[in-house]
Each structure stands twice: as structure tokens, then as C-alpha cells.
Tab-separated table of C-alpha atoms and ligand atoms in Angstrom:
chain	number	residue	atom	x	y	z
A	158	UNK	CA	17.303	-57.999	-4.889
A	159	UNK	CA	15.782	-56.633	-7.831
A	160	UNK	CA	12.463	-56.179	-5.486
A	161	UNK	CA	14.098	-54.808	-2.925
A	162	UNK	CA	15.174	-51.994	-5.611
A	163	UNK	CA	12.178	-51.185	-6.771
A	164	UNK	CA	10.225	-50.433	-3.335
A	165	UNK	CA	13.906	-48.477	-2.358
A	166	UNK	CA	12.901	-46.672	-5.671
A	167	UNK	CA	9.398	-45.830	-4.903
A	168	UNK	CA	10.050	-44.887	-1.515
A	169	UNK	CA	12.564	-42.516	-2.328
A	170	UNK	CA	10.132	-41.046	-4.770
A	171	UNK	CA	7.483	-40.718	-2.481
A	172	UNK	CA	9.680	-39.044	-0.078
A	173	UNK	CA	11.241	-36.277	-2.591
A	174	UNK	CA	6.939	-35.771	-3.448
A	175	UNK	CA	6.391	-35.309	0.176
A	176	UNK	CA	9.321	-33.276	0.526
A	177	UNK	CA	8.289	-31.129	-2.585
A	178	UNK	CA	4.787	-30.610	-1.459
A	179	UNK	CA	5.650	-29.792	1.954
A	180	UNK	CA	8.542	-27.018	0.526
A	181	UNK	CA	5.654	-25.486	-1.548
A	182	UNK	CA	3.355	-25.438	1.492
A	183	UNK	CA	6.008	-23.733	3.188
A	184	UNK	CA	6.188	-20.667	0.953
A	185	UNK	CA	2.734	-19.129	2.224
A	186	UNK	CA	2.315	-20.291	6.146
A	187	UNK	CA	-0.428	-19.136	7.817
A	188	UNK	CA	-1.296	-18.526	11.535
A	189	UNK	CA	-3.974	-17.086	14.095
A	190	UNK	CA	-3.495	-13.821	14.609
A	191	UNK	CA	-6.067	-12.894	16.715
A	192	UNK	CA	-9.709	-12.291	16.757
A	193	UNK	CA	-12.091	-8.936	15.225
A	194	UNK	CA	-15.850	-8.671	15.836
A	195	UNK	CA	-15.926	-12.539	15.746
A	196	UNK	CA	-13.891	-13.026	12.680
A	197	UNK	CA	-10.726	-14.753	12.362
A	198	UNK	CA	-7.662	-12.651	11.814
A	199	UNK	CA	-4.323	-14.748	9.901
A	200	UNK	CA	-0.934	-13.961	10.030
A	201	UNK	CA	0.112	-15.130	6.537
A	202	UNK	CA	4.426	-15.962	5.952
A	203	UNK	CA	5.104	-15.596	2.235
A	204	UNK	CA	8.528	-16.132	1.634
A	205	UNK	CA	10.175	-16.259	-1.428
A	206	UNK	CA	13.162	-18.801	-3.490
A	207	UNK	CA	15.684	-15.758	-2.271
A	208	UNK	CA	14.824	-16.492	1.006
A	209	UNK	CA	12.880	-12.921	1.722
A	210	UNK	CA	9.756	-12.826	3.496
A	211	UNK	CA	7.144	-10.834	3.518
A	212	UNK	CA	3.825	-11.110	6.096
A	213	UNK	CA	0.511	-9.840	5.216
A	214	UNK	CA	-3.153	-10.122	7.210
A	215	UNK	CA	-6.578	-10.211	6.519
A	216	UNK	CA	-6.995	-7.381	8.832
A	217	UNK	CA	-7.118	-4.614	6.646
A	218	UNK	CA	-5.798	-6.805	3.671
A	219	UNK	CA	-2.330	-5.157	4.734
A	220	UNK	CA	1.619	-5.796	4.542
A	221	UNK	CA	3.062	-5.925	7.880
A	222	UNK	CA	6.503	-7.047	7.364
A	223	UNK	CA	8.693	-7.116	4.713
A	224	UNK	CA	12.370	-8.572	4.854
A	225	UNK	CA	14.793	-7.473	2.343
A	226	UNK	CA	18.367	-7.729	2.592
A	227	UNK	CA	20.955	-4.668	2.089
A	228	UNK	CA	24.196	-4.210	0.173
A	229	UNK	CA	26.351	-6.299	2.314
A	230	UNK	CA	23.433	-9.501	2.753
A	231	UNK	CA	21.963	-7.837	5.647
A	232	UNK	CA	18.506	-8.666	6.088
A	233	UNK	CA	16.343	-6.014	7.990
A	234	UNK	CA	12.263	-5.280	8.006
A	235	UNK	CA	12.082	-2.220	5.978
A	236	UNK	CA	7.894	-1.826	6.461
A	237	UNK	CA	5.678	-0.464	9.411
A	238	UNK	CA	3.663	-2.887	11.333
A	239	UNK	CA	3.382	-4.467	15.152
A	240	UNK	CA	4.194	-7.543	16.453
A	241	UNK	CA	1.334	-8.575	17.734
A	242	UNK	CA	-3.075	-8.078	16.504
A	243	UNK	CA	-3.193	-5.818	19.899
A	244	UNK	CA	-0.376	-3.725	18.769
A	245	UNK	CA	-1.674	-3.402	15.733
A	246	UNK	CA	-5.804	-3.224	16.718
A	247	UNK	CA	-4.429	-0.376	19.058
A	248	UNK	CA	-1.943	1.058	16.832
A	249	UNK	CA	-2.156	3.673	13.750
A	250	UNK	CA	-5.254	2.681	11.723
A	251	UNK	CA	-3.300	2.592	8.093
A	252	UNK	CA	-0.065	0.558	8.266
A	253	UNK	CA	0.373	-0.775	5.375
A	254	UNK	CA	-3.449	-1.762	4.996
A	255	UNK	CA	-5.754	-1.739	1.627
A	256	UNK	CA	-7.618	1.734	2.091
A	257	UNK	CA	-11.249	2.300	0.364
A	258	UNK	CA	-14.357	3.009	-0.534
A	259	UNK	CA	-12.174	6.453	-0.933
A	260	UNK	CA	-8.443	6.690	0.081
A	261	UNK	CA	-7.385	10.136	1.411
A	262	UNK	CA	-10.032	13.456	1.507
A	263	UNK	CA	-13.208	14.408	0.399
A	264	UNK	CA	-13.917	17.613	0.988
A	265	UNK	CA	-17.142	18.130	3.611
A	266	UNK	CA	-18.178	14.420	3.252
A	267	UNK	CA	-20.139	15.162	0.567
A	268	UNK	CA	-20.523	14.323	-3.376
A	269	UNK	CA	-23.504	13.854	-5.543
A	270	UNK	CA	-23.902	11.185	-8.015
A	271	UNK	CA	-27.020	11.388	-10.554
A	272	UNK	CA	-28.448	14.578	-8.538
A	273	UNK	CA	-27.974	12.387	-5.183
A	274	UNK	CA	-26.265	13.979	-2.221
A	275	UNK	CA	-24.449	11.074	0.084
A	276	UNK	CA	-22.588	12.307	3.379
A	277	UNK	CA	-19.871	10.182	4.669
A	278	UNK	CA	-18.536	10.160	8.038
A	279	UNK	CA	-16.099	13.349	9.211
A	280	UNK	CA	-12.917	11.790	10.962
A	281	UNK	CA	-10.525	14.338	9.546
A	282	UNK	CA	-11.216	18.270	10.630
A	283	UNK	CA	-14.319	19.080	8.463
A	284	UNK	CA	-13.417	16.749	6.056
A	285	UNK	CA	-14.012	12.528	5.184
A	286	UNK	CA	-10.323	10.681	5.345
A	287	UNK	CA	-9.762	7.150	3.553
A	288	UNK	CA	-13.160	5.601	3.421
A	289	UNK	CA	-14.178	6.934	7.509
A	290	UNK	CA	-12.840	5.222	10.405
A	291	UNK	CA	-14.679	1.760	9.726
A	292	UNK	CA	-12.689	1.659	6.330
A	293	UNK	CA	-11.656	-1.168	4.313
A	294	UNK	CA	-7.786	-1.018	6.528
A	295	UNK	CA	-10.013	-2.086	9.416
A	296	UNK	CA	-12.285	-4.807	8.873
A	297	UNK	CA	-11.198	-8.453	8.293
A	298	UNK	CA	-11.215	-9.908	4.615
A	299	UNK	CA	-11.258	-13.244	3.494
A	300	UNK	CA	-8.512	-15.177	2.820
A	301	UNK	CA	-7.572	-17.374	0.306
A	302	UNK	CA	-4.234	-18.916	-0.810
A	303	UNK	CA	-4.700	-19.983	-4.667
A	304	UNK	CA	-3.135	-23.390	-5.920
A	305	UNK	CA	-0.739	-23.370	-8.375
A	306	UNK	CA	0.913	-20.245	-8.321
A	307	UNK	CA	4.678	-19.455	-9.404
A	308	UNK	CA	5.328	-17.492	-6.307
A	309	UNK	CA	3.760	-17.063	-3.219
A	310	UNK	CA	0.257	-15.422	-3.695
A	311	UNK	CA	-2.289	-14.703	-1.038
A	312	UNK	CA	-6.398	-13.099	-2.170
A	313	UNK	CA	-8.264	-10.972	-0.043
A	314	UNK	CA	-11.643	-10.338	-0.683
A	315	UNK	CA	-14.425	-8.368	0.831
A	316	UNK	CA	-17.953	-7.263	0.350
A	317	UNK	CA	-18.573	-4.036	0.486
A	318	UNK	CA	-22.407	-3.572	1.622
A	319	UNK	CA	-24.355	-0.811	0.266
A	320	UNK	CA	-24.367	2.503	1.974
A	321	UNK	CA	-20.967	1.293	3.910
A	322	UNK	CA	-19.579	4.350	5.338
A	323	UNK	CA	-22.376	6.443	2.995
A	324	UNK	CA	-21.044	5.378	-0.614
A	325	UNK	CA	-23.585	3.488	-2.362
A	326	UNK	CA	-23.539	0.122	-4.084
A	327	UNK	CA	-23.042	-3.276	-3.008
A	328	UNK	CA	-19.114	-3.852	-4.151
A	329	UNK	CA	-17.273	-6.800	-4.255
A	330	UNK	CA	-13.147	-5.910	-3.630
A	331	UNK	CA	-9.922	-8.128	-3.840
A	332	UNK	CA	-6.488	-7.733	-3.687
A	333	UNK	CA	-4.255	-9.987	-4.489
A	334	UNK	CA	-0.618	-9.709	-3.157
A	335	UNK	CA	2.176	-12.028	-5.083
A	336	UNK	CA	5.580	-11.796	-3.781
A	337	UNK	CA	7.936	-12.728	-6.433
A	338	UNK	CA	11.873	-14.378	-6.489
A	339	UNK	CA	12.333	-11.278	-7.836
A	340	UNK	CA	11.777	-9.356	-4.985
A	341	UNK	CA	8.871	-7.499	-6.163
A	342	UNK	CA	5.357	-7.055	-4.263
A	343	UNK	CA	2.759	-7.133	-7.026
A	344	UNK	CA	-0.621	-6.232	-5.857
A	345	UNK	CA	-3.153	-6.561	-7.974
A	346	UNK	CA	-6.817	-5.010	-7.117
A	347	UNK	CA	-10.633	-5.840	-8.653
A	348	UNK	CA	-13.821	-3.662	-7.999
A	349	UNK	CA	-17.152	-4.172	-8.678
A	350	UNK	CA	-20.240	-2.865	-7.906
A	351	UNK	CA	-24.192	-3.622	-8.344
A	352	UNK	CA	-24.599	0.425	-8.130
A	353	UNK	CA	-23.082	3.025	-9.654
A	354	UNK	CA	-19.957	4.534	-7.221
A	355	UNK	CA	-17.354	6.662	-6.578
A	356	UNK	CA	-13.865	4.674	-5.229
A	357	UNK	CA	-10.031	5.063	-4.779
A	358	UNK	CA	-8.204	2.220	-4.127
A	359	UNK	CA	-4.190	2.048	-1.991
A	360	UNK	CA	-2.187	0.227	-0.066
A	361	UNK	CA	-0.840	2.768	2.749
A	362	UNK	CA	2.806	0.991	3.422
A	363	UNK	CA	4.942	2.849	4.860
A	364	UNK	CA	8.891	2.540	4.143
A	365	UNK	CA	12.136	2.637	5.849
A	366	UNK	CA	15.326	1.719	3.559
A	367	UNK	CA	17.369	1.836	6.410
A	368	UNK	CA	15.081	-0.820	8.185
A	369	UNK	CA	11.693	0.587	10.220
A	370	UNK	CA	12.630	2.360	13.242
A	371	UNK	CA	15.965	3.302	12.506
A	372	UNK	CA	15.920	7.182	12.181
A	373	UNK	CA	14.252	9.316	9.426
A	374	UNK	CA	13.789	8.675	5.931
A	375	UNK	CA	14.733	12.614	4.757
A	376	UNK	CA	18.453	10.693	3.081
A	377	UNK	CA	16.408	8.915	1.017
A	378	UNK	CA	16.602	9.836	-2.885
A	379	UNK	CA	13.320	10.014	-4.096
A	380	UNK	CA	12.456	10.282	-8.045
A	381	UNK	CA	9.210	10.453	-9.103
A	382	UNK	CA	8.092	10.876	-13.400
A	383	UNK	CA	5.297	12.995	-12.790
A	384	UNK	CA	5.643	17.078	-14.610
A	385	UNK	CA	2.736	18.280	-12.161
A	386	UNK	CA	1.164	17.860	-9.019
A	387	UNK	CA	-2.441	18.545	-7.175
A	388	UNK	CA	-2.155	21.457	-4.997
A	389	UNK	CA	-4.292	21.412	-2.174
A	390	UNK	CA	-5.613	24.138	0.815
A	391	UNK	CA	-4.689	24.111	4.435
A	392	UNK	CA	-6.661	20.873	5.298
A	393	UNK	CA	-5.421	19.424	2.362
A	394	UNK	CA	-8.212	19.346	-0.174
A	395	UNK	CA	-6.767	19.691	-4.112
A	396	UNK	CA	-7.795	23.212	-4.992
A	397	UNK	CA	-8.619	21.791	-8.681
A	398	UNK	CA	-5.060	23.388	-9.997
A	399	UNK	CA	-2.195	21.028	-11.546
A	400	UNK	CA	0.393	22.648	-10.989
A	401	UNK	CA	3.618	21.814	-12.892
A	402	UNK	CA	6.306	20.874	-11.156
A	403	UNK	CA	9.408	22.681	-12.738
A	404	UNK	CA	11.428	25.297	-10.587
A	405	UNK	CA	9.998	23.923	-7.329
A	406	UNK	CA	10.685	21.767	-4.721
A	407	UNK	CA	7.920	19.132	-6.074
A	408	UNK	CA	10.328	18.791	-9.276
A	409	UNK	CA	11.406	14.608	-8.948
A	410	UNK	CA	12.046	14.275	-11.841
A	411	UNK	CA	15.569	13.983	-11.300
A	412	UNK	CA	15.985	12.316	-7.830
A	413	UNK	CA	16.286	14.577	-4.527
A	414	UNK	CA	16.547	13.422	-1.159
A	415	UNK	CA	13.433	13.988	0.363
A	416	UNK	CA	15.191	16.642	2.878
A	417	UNK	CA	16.889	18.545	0.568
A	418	UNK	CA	13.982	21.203	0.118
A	419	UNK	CA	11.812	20.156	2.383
A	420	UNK	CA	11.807	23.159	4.596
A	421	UNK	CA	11.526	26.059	1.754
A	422	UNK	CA	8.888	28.789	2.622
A	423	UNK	CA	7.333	27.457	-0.495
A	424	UNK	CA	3.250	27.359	-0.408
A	425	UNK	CA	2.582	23.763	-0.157
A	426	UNK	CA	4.994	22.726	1.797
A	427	UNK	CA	3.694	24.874	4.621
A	428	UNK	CA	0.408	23.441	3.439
A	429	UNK	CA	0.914	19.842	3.694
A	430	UNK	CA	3.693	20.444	7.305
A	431	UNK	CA	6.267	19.129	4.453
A	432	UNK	CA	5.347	16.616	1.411
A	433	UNK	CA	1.675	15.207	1.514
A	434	UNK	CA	0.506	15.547	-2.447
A	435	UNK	CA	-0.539	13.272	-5.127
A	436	UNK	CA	1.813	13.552	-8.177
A	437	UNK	CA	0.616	12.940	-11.051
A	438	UNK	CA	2.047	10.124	-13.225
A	439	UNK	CA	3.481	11.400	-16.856
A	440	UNK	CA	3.356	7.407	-17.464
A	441	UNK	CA	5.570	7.326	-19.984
A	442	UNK	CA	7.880	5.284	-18.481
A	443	UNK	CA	7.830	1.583	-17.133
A	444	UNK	CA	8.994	2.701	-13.536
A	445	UNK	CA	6.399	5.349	-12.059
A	446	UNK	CA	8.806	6.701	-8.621
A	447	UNK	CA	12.119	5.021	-7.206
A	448	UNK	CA	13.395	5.693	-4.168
A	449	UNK	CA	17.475	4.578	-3.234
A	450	UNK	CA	19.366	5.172	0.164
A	451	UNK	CA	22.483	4.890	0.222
A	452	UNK	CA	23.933	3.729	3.458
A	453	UNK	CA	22.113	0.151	2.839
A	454	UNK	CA	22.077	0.531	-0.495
A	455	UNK	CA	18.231	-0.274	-0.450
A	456	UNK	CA	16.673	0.549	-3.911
A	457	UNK	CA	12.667	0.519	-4.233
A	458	UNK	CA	10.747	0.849	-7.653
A	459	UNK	CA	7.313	1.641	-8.011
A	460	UNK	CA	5.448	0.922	-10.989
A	461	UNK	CA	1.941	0.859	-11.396
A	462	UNK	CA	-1.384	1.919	-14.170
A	463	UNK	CA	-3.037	4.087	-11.467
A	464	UNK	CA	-2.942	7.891	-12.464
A	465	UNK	CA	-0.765	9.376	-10.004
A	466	UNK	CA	0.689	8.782	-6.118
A	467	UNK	CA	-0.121	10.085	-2.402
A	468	UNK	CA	3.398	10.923	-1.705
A	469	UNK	CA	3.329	11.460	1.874
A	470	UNK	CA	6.644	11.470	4.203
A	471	UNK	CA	5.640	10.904	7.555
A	472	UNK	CA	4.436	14.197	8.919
A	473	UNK	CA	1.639	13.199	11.498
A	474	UNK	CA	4.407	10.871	12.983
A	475	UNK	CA	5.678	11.509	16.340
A	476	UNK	CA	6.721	8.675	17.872
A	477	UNK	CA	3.631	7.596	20.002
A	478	UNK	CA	3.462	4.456	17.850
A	479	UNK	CA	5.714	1.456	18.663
A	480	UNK	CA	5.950	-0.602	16.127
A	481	UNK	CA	7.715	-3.953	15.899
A	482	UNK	CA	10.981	-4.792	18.054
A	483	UNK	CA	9.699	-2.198	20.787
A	484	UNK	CA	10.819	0.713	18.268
A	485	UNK	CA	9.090	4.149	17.918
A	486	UNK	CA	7.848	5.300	14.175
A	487	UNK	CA	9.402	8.786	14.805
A	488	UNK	CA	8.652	12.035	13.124
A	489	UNK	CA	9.141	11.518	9.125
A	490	UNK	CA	10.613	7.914	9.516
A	491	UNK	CA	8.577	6.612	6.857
A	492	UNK	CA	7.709	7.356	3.423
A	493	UNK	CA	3.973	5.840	1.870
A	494	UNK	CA	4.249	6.028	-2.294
A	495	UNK	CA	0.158	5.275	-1.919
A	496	UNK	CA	-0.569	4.615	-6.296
A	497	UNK	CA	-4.289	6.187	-6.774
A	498	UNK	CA	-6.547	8.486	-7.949
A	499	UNK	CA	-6.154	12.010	-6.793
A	500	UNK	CA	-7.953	13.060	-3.798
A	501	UNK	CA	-11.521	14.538	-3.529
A	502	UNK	CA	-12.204	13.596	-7.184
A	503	UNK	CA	-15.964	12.901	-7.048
A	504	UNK	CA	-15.867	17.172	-6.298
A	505	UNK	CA	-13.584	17.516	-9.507
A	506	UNK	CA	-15.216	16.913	-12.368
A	507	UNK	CA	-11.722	18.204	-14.591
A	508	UNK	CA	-9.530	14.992	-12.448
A	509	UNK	CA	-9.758	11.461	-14.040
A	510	UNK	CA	-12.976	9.844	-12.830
A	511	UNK	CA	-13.325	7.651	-9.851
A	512	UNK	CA	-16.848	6.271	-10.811
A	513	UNK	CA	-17.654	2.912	-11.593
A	514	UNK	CA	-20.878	1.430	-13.277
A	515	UNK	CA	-22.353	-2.095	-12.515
A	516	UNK	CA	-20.946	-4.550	-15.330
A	517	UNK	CA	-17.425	-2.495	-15.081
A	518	UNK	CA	-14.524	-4.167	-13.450
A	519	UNK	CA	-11.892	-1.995	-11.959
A	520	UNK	CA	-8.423	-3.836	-12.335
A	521	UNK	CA	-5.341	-2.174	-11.290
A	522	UNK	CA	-1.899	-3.210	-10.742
A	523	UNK	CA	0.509	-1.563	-8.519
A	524	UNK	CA	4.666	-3.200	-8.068
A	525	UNK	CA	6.535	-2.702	-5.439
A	526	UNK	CA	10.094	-4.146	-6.568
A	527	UNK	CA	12.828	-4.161	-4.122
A	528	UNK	CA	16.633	-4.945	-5.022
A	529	UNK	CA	20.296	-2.996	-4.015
A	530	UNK	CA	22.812	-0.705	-5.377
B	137	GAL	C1	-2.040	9.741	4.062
B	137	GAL	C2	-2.448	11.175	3.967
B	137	GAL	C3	-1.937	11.920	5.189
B	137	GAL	C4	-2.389	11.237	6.458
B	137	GAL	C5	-2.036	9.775	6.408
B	137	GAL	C6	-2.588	8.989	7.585
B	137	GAL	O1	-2.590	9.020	2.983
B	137	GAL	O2	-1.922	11.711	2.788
B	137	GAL	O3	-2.389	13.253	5.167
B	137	GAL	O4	-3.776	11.409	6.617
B	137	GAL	O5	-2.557	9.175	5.251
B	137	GAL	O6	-1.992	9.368	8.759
């Protein structure tokens, strides 16, 4: 009897271990997704103890679903992606992906380092747009899913080889995307380089509090802490000004919806076709930009050590894109909150540098958190 016991004893334990290790392989699954220039694209399933999921890939290191639920329990995907690698291979270039060497402009292609001129590819009017159209949001990084984590937690890495899309330096890149119980996407980035470079790291998500596809985003309440933002020219280069915000439609310092003002006769508006400007972060606060809608009840925080944000609302949208569930991305139905450096820097010696020196790590650490109201 008392044997008998003892192996019902350790085969209960051995099932509850198997159990156990099984429920914590669960929390990051990962799948095929499809093939790029022979290397092996993964659909990766992070879902957290609340039950939310979130789906990344190596292909561009980017976030292509993300599950929340809204004020009633309602779960919805409230991010930008496609359904399948085709859709998304043949779809817009920047959902949700890393971007690099250089997210958004620099001016002509060209900056000099140490009296050297480097030219990087034109894919924008006359100007270079995040990192040239073999950037960082479309080649496929490695993937690794580290032991031991508290909550689901999936690495990409790349190398960077020198002269890649004309910046110099050999650079070694990860991001690291956790996805907490607490509903917050952490994404943590690390640069390096063997020469000395110019960079701007983002993630280019775009957001729909309402759920991705369903109608605009111009109801959402946006508030971002930043007293001044870059100005830039009709092909929206920073004209070197920082311009304070106060008295004009950039003013989030008090939340707005992003409608409210959107279609003043005011400079930069007519500019940028509507928002499409990095703030710059006064930092004095833990949360950087929030953003609330209230039908759902959706409530995103932003919070990150990067200098300023790309606030950008969806302008270049019209609709040609179908995104997942068969539905269109429509004119302004997303919002990007895209944490960086401010564009064209390496051409504006008075913005915060974007250089970095061999021996220097870059580390930065950008939150999305995600909860309801
Ligand atoms: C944003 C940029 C926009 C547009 C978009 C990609 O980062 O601010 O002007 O280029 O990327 O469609």
C-alpha cells in the first residue's frame, strides 16, 4: 500500500513538472512564417498570465499583433500587421518593424563624419527615409527566446555590415521585446559598432484603440510632455528651429484629440498634410505621451529615455493596404508614437547627437503599457 503511494506520489509530481514546463513553453510559441532571401522567417505567440497576446517576427524585428481587451472584456487587435509573410512581404514596408541605421529623413542622403562625405540611398523625394529601402524593418534577424524570464521575452539580433545602406561601421543591433502581466510592451534596444556612426533607433507600430481597421484614430486623446517641437520644410526635413509649443495646435500638454486642430491653416500642419513631427520630450515625468479613447476605453502610455517622439497620425494612409481580417488601414486610422532621436541630426550639429564610438553601447528603453479607463 504504502508503495503503491509513493509511485502515485511521484507520478503526480512528475505530471504537475510536465504540466509546468509545458505552460511556460506555451507563453512564447513559435512558428514558420515564411521564407526571405533564404532565411527563416518565425511567427513568435507571446502571451501573457492575463491572457493577452501579442505576436512579433524576425522579419523586421516587428510587432504584428497585439490583443488587448476593452472596458467591457472585449478583446480586439489594436496594432497594424497582415495575416500572412505575403501580406506582409507585399504590404507597407514599416508596420510595426525595428527601423535603422537612421529612422525617418536625412536631408540629400548626405552627412560627413571626421571630414568624410557618405551618401545613402534616396527613397523619399530628394531625401534618405528610415535607413533606405533595404532597412533594418526588412531583413530577417535572429531569434532567440532567453530561459528564465518572468514574462514572455523574445531577442532579435542583427549584424549590421559596414557600409550597409552607406553608414559606416560594422554594428551589432538587438531588441529585445518583453511583454509583461502587466500589459506593457517593453522593448529594450543595444548598439554597437567597430566604427564610429551616426544611428536612430524605433519601432514604427502603428495604433488603433478602437481595434485596427475600425475607422480613424482623430477621437483619440493624445497628451504628449514635450514644451517644443522640430519644425520641419515641405519634405519634412527639421529646419534646425525648436519651436515651443504654447498657443498652437502642437501644445499636448494637456490632452487633445488628435482632430480637434488638426485642420488649422497653421504652418506645419500644411507642412506635414496634418501631424508628422518629433516632439521633444521635457522628461520630467515618468510617462513621456498617453493616448485614451473613449468608446473602448483603451488607454496607452508611453514611456521611454529616448529624447523625443515621431508623432505621426497616419497621413500617407489611404486604404490600399489590407491588413489583417481583410480590413483596409484607411486614411489617418493609425497613430505611430515612434521614441527617437530627432530627424536629420547628423546635419544638426545644435540636436542631441546620434553618433556612436566603438567601445560605446547604445541602450535604450522604450514601454508601451496598455490598460482601460
Ligand atoms: C514615419 C514618417 C512619415 C512616413 C512614415 C512611413 O516615421 O514620419 O513621414 O514616412 O514613417 O510611411
Amino acid at each position: 500500500m504504502k508503495k503503491i503511494n509513493q509511485t502515485l506520489i511521484l507520478l503526480t509530481a512528475a505530471l504537475l513538472l510536465a504540466g509546468c514546463n509545458q505552460a511556460k513553453k506555451e507563453i512564447v510559441k513559435k512558428e514558420l512564417f515564411g521564407t526571405y532571401k533564404g532565411g527563416e522567417v518565425y511567427l513568435l505567440t507571446l502571451t501573457n498570465k492575463a491572457g493577452n497576446v501579442l505576436k512579433l517576427t524576425n522579419f523586421g524585428a516587428r510587432i504584428t499583433w497585439l490583443e488587448v481587451p476593452d472596458k467591457d472584456g472585449k478583446k480586439d487587435n489594436i496594432t497594424f500587421g497582415f495575416d500572412t509573410f505575403d501580406g506582409m512581404i507585399a504590404g507597407d514596408r514599416y508596420y510595426g518593424a525595428v527601423v535603422g541605421r537612421y529612422a525617418n529623413r536625412i536631408a540629400k542622403g548626405k552627412f560627413t563624419l571626421d571630414g568624410v562625405e557618405y551618401s545613402l540611398p534616396i527613397n523619399n523625394g530628394p531625401n534618405s527615409l528610415h535607413g533606405g529601402p533595404e532597412g533594418w524593418h526588412s531583413v530577417a534577424w535572429n531569434t532567440e527566446i532567453p530561459e528564465k524570464t518572468e514574462y514572455p521575452t523574445v531577442r532579435f539580433t542583427y549584424k549590421s555590415p559596414d557600409m550597409e545602406a552607406g553608414y559606416p561601421g560594422n554594428m551589432n543591433v538587438e531588441a529585445t521585446y518583453t511583454w509583461t502581466d502587466n500589459n506593457e510592451i517593453i522593448i529594450d534596444y543595444a548598439l554597437t559598432t567597430d566604427k564610429k556612426t551616426v544611428f536612430n533607433i524605433t519601432n514604427h507600430a502603428y495604433f488603433n484603440l478602437h481595434g485596427a481597421g475600425n475607422g480613424d484614430i482623430l477621437d483619440h486623446q493624445l497628451v504628449i510632455k514635450a514644451s517644443k517641437f522640430v519644425p520641419v520644410d515641405t519634405f519634412l526635413i527639421p529646419t534646425g528651429e525648436m519651436r515651443p509649443v504654447a498657443g498652437s495646435p502642437f501644445d499636448f500638454t494637456t490632452p487633445h484629440t488628435v482632430g480637434e486642430r488638426i485642420g488649422e491653416a497653421y504652418d506645419q500642419l500644411i507642412y506635414g498634410g496634418g501631424y508628422d513631427h518629433t516632439f521633444i520630450f521635457d522628461n520630467a515625468e515618468e510617462v513621456d505621451a498617453a493616448v485614451y479613447e473613449p468608446v473602448s476605453g483603451r488607454f496607452m502610455e508611453v514611456i521611454s529615455d529616448q529624447p523625443g517622439v515621431q508623432f505621426y497620425c497616419g497621413n500617407f494612409l489611404n486604404g490600399t493596404m489590407i491588413g489583417h481580417g481583410g480590413k483596409p488601414y484607411v486614411y489617418r486610422s493609425g497613430l505611430c508614437l515612434e521614441t527617437g532621436h530627432y530627424p536629420d541630426s547628423p546635419n544638426h550639429p545644435e540636436f542631441p547627437s546620434t553618433v556612436l564610438n566603438p567601445g560605446d553601447t547604445f541602450k535604450s528603453r522604450t514601454i508601451y503599457r496598455f490598460s482601460v479607463k
